[in-house]
Amino acid sequence: MTDGKRSWAGGRLAGLLDLEVPIVQGPFGGGLSSVVLASAVSEGGGLGSYGAHLLTPDGIGGLVGELRKATARPFAVNLWVPHPDEAAVPPDRDRMARYTALLRPWFEELGLPMDQLEEPPPAPHFAEQIDALLAAGPPVISFVMGVPEARVLDEARRRGIRTVGTATTVDEALAIEAAGMDAVVASGSDAGGHRGSFLRPVNESLVGTFSLVPQVARAVSIPVIAAGGIADGRGVAAALTLGADGVQIGTGFLATDESGASALHRAALHGPDARTTVLTRAFSGRLARAIPNRFTREALAYEDRLAPYPLQYALTRPLRTAAAARGLADYVNLWSGQAAALTRPLSARAYLGELIADTGSALRRPAPGDV
């Protein structure tokens, strides 16, 4: 271990997950994860992650096999715990007509046929996904949006799989610890992508990262991973100083060469528009943080009438796909956290190396007034 790592890279999280540095790459859904990114982070000593919530059970088994071939180091696979209302009866014809009518102007503007807005097929079933993932046996399984049932965590423990939950409030962190999970991600409202609140409404769970982390660290005994608005070594150092055992970085790794983000998305992350982000339901029906564009601004007036998740996400897929193919950033979900402006075009290994070096420097820097 280099001198730059020696003072901070050990600790509970690194020991728990067998890491050289307590840096976790945030998992991305919707095709934004990649095996090459996750393996690059794991090979660099951190924990690479892959968001698998849209994969079929067979796809999940194949994914774990690919990750094992790509790296001998620990890695994580992430799933979403479904909310009870997501299993509700599909909307009737009248409600579907209202949902699709709201999207008609944008479809017509891009010349997309409205018959693409027929009711989409059901999403993969969580129980089947988690059974496939447990059978595949990745080193770490992480969860967002809730706490899985006890039998899932019992089976993971029996198989020697570490489990990590995601909390947006102190109460959620306590629920994750009480369920017997091994570590908790304290995900502040600064984070990009979908908000994972599950005990209270999202608008009552928007706690900033550097307010949330010390409260969670004081409340629970399991390792705490800070997430949201962390993109450089100064942010890592700040999180560790506030009591975190490690950090999870999403947008910073999303902006690297190996991520599954499109060139359009990466350009936005590195551009001046990334200085501003918004919370929007326009793309998926669930609140998520993104770089604002024409679609988020125009849909704001209708957000209370949009289809719920996951229906809205499926209904907007043709729009998003066509816009991405044509290079039209105004209709693409540009997920981003609030620190995207700190990112630069880099490979994942180069970025991880900068994080390690800069964290060591920040922690060694004397405080103002020290001599």
GROMACS .gro file of N, CA, C and O in nm, residues 191-245:
model
  220
  191ALA      N    1  -2.733   1.315  -0.464
  191ALA     CA    2  -2.700   1.205  -0.555
  191ALA      C    3  -2.781   1.212  -0.684
  191ALA      O    4  -2.896   1.256  -0.686
  192GLY      N    5  -2.720   1.164  -0.791
  192GLY     CA    6  -2.789   1.158  -0.920
  192GLY      C    7  -2.877   1.036  -0.933
  192GLY      O    8  -2.869   0.941  -0.854
  193GLY      N    9  -2.962   1.037  -1.033
  193GLY     CA   10  -3.051   0.924  -1.057
  193GLY      C   11  -3.167   0.918  -0.960
  193GLY      O   12  -3.201   1.016  -0.894
  194HIS      N   13  -3.227   0.800  -0.950
  194HIS     CA   14  -3.350   0.784  -0.873
  194HIS      C   15  -3.328   0.790  -0.723
  194HIS      O   16  -3.230   0.737  -0.670
  195ARG      N   17  -3.419   0.856  -0.655
  195ARG     CA   18  -3.417   0.860  -0.509
  195ARG      C   19  -3.471   0.727  -0.456
  195ARG      O   20  -3.569   0.674  -0.508
  196GLY      N   21  -3.408   0.677  -0.351
  196GLY     CA   22  -3.442   0.545  -0.302
  196GLY      C   23  -3.523   0.542  -0.175
  196GLY      O   24  -3.524   0.441  -0.105
  197SER      N   25  -3.592   0.649  -0.143
  197SER     CA   26  -3.668   0.655  -0.017
  197SER      C   27  -3.775   0.547  -0.011
  197SER      O   28  -3.842   0.520  -0.110
  198PHE      N   29  -3.793   0.487   0.108
  198PHE     CA   30  -3.891   0.379   0.118
  198PHE      C   31  -3.975   0.380   0.245
  198PHE      O   32  -4.074   0.308   0.255
  199LEU      N   33  -3.940   0.461   0.345
  199LEU     CA   34  -4.021   0.466   0.468
  199LEU      C   35  -4.116   0.584   0.472
  199LEU      O   36  -4.224   0.576   0.530
  200ARG      N   37  -4.076   0.694   0.412
  200ARG     CA   38  -4.159   0.814   0.406
  200ARG      C   39  -4.159   0.865   0.263
  200ARG      O   40  -4.075   0.828   0.182
  201PRO      N   41  -4.254   0.953   0.228
  201PRO     CA   42  -4.254   1.009   0.092
  201PRO      C   43  -4.120   1.075   0.058
  201PRO      O   44  -4.050   1.125   0.146
  202VAL      N   45  -4.087   1.073  -0.069
  202VAL     CA   46  -3.958   1.124  -0.113
  202VAL      C   47  -3.939   1.269  -0.070
  202VAL      O   48  -3.830   1.309  -0.027
  203ASN      N   49  -4.044   1.350  -0.082
  203ASN     CA   50  -4.028   1.493  -0.049
  203ASN      C   51  -4.006   1.517   0.100
  203ASN      O   52  -3.974   1.628   0.141
  204GLU      N   53  -4.021   1.413   0.183
  204GLU     CA   54  -3.990   1.422   0.325
  204GLU      C   55  -3.858   1.353   0.358
  204GLU      O   56  -3.822   1.340   0.476
  205SER      N   57  -3.786   1.312   0.254
  205SER     CA   58  -3.663   1.234   0.274
  205SER      C   59  -3.545   1.293   0.197
  205SER      O   60  -3.451   1.221   0.163
  206LEU      N   61  -3.550   1.421   0.169
  206LEU     CA   62  -3.445   1.486   0.090
  206LEU      C   63  -3.342   1.551   0.183
  206LEU      O   64  -3.336   1.671   0.200
  207VAL      N   65  -3.259   1.467   0.242
  207VAL     CA   66  -3.155   1.512   0.335
  207VAL      C   67  -3.023   1.519   0.259
  207VAL      O   68  -2.983   1.422   0.193
  208GLY      N   69  -2.953   1.630   0.267
  208GLY     CA   70  -2.825   1.645   0.200
  208GLY      C   71  -2.721   1.548   0.254
  208GLY      O   72  -2.724   1.511   0.373
  209THR      N   73  -2.627   1.510   0.170
  209THR     CA   74  -2.528   1.408   0.207
  209THR      C   75  -2.454   1.443   0.335
  209THR      O   76  -2.441   1.360   0.427
  210PHE      N   77  -2.402   1.564   0.344
  210PHE     CA   78  -2.317   1.597   0.459
  210PHE      C   79  -2.396   1.636   0.582
  210PHE      O   80  -2.338   1.665   0.687
  211SER      N   81  -2.529   1.636   0.574
  211SER     CA   82  -2.614   1.637   0.694
  211SER      C   83  -2.650   1.494   0.733
  211SER      O   84  -2.657   1.462   0.852
  212LEU      N   85  -2.670   1.408   0.633
  212LEU     CA   86  -2.714   1.271   0.658
  212LEU      C   87  -2.603   1.184   0.716
  212LEU      O   88  -2.626   1.106   0.810
  213VAL      N   89  -2.483   1.194   0.660
  213VAL     CA   90  -2.376   1.101   0.696
  213VAL      C   91  -2.344   1.100   0.845
  213VAL      O   92  -2.341   0.992   0.908
  214PRO      N   93  -2.319   1.214   0.910
  214PRO     CA   94  -2.286   1.206   1.053
  214PRO      C   95  -2.401   1.155   1.139
  214PRO      O   96  -2.378   1.089   1.241
  215GLN      N   97  -2.524   1.183   1.098
  215GLN     CA   98  -2.638   1.132   1.174
  215GLN      C   99  -2.648   0.980   1.163
  215GLN      O  100  -2.675   0.911   1.262
  216VAL      N  101  -2.629   0.929   1.042
  216VAL     CA  102  -2.634   0.784   1.024
  216VAL      C  103  -2.518   0.718   1.096
  216VAL      O  104  -2.534   0.614   1.162
  217ALA      N  105  -2.399   0.777   1.086
  217ALA     CA  106  -2.281   0.719   1.152
  217ALA      C  107  -2.301   0.711   1.303
  217ALA      O  108  -2.253   0.617   1.369
  218ARG      N  109  -2.371   0.807   1.359
  218ARG     CA  110  -2.398   0.804   1.503
  218ARG      C  111  -2.508   0.704   1.538
  218ARG      O  112  -2.507   0.647   1.648
  219ALA      N  113  -2.599   0.679   1.446
  219ALA     CA  114  -2.718   0.599   1.477
  219ALA      C  115  -2.696   0.449   1.462
  219ALA      O  116  -2.764   0.370   1.529
  220VAL      N  117  -2.607   0.406   1.374
  220VAL     CA  118  -2.591   0.263   1.346
  220VAL      C  119  -2.451   0.216   1.381
  220VAL      O  120  -2.357   0.296   1.390
  221SER      N  121  -2.436   0.086   1.397
  221SER     CA  122  -2.306   0.029   1.429
  221SER      C  123  -2.239  -0.037   1.309
  221SER      O  124  -2.121  -0.071   1.316
  222ILE      N  125  -2.314  -0.058   1.200
  222ILE     CA  126  -2.255  -0.119   1.081
  222ILE      C  127  -2.181  -0.013   1.000
  222ILE      O  128  -2.205   0.107   1.017
  223PRO      N  129  -2.088  -0.053   0.912
  223PRO     CA  130  -2.015   0.046   0.831
  223PRO      C  131  -2.108   0.132   0.747
  223PRO      O  132  -2.208   0.085   0.691
  224VAL      N  133  -2.073   0.260   0.737
  224VAL     CA  134  -2.152   0.358   0.663
  224VAL      C  135  -2.075   0.403   0.540
  224VAL      O  136  -1.956   0.438   0.548
  225ILE      N  137  -2.144   0.403   0.426
  225ILE     CA  138  -2.086   0.444   0.298
  225ILE      C  139  -2.157   0.572   0.256
  225ILE      O  140  -2.278   0.572   0.232
  226ALA      N  141  -2.084   0.681   0.246
  226ALA     CA  142  -2.144   0.809   0.208
  226ALA      C  143  -2.161   0.816   0.057
  226ALA      O  144  -2.072   0.777  -0.019
  227ALA      N  145  -2.276   0.868   0.013
  227ALA     CA  146  -2.303   0.880  -0.131
  227ALA      C  147  -2.380   1.009  -0.158
  227ALA      O  148  -2.464   1.050  -0.080
  228GLY      N  149  -2.348   1.071  -0.273
  228GLY     CA  150  -2.421   1.190  -0.316
  228GLY      C  151  -2.334   1.313  -0.313
  228GLY      O  152  -2.287   1.357  -0.207
  229GLY      N  153  -2.305   1.370  -0.430
  229GLY     CA  154  -2.229   1.494  -0.436
  229GLY      C  155  -2.081   1.478  -0.405
  229GLY      O  156  -2.014   1.576  -0.373
  230ILE      N  157  -2.030   1.355  -0.417
  230ILE     CA  158  -1.888   1.329  -0.394
  230ILE      C  159  -1.825   1.292  -0.527
  230ILE      O  160  -1.865   1.194  -0.589
  231ALA      N  161  -1.729   1.372  -0.572
  231ALA     CA  162  -1.668   1.345  -0.702
  231ALA      C  163  -1.518   1.365  -0.705
  231ALA      O  164  -1.456   1.341  -0.808
  232ASP      N  165  -1.458   1.409  -0.594
  232ASP     CA  166  -1.313   1.423  -0.590
  232ASP      C  167  -1.262   1.388  -0.452
  232ASP      O  168  -1.339   1.356  -0.361
  233GLY      N  169  -1.128   1.395  -0.435
  233GLY     CA  170  -1.068   1.355  -0.310
  233GLY      C  171  -1.110   1.440  -0.193
  233GLY      O  172  -1.116   1.392  -0.079
  234ARG      N  173  -1.139   1.567  -0.217
  234ARG     CA  174  -1.186   1.653  -0.108
  234ARG      C  175  -1.319   1.604  -0.053
  234ARG      O  176  -1.343   1.604   0.069
  235GLY      N  177  -1.409   1.559  -0.143
  235GLY     CA  178  -1.537   1.506  -0.098
  235GLY      C  179  -1.522   1.376  -0.022
  235GLY      O  180  -1.590   1.352   0.078
  236VAL      N  181  -1.430   1.290  -0.070
  236VAL     CA  182  -1.403   1.165   0.002
  236VAL      C  183  -1.351   1.195   0.142
  236VAL      O  184  -1.398   1.138   0.242
  237ALA      N  185  -1.254   1.286   0.150
  237ALA     CA  186  -1.197   1.322   0.280
  237ALA      C  187  -1.303   1.380   0.373
  237ALA      O  188  -1.305   1.349   0.493
  238ALA      N  189  -1.390   1.464   0.320
  238ALA     CA  190  -1.495   1.523   0.403
  238ALA      C  191  -1.589   1.415   0.457
  238ALA      O  192  -1.626   1.418   0.575
  239ALA      N  193  -1.627   1.319   0.372
  239ALA     CA  194  -1.716   1.213   0.416
  239ALA      C  195  -1.651   1.128   0.525
  239ALA      O  196  -1.716   1.093   0.625
  240LEU      N  197  -1.525   1.095   0.508
  240LEU     CA  198  -1.454   1.017   0.610
  240LEU      C  199  -1.443   1.095   0.741
  240LEU      O  200  -1.459   1.038   0.850
  241THR      N  201  -1.420   1.223   0.731
  241THR     CA  202  -1.409   1.307   0.850
  241THR      C  203  -1.541   1.313   0.925
  241THR      O  204  -1.543   1.322   1.049
  242LEU      N  205  -1.652   1.305   0.853
  242LEU     CA  206  -1.785   1.311   0.915
  242LEU      C  207  -1.831   1.177   0.970
  242LEU      O  208  -1.942   1.166   1.021
  243GLY      N  209  -1.747   1.075   0.957
  243GLY     CA  210  -1.780   0.947   1.019
  243GLY      C  211  -1.808   0.833   0.925
  243GLY      O  212  -1.833   0.720   0.970
  244ALA      N  213  -1.804   0.856   0.794
  244ALA     CA  214  -1.826   0.748   0.699
  244ALA      C  215  -1.706   0.654   0.699
  244ALA      O  216  -1.592   0.695   0.725
  245ASP      N  217  -1.732   0.526   0.672
  245ASP     CA  218  -1.625   0.426   0.659
  245ASP      C  219  -1.577   0.414   0.515
  245ASP      O  220  -1.476   0.349   0.489
   0.00000   0.00000   0.00000
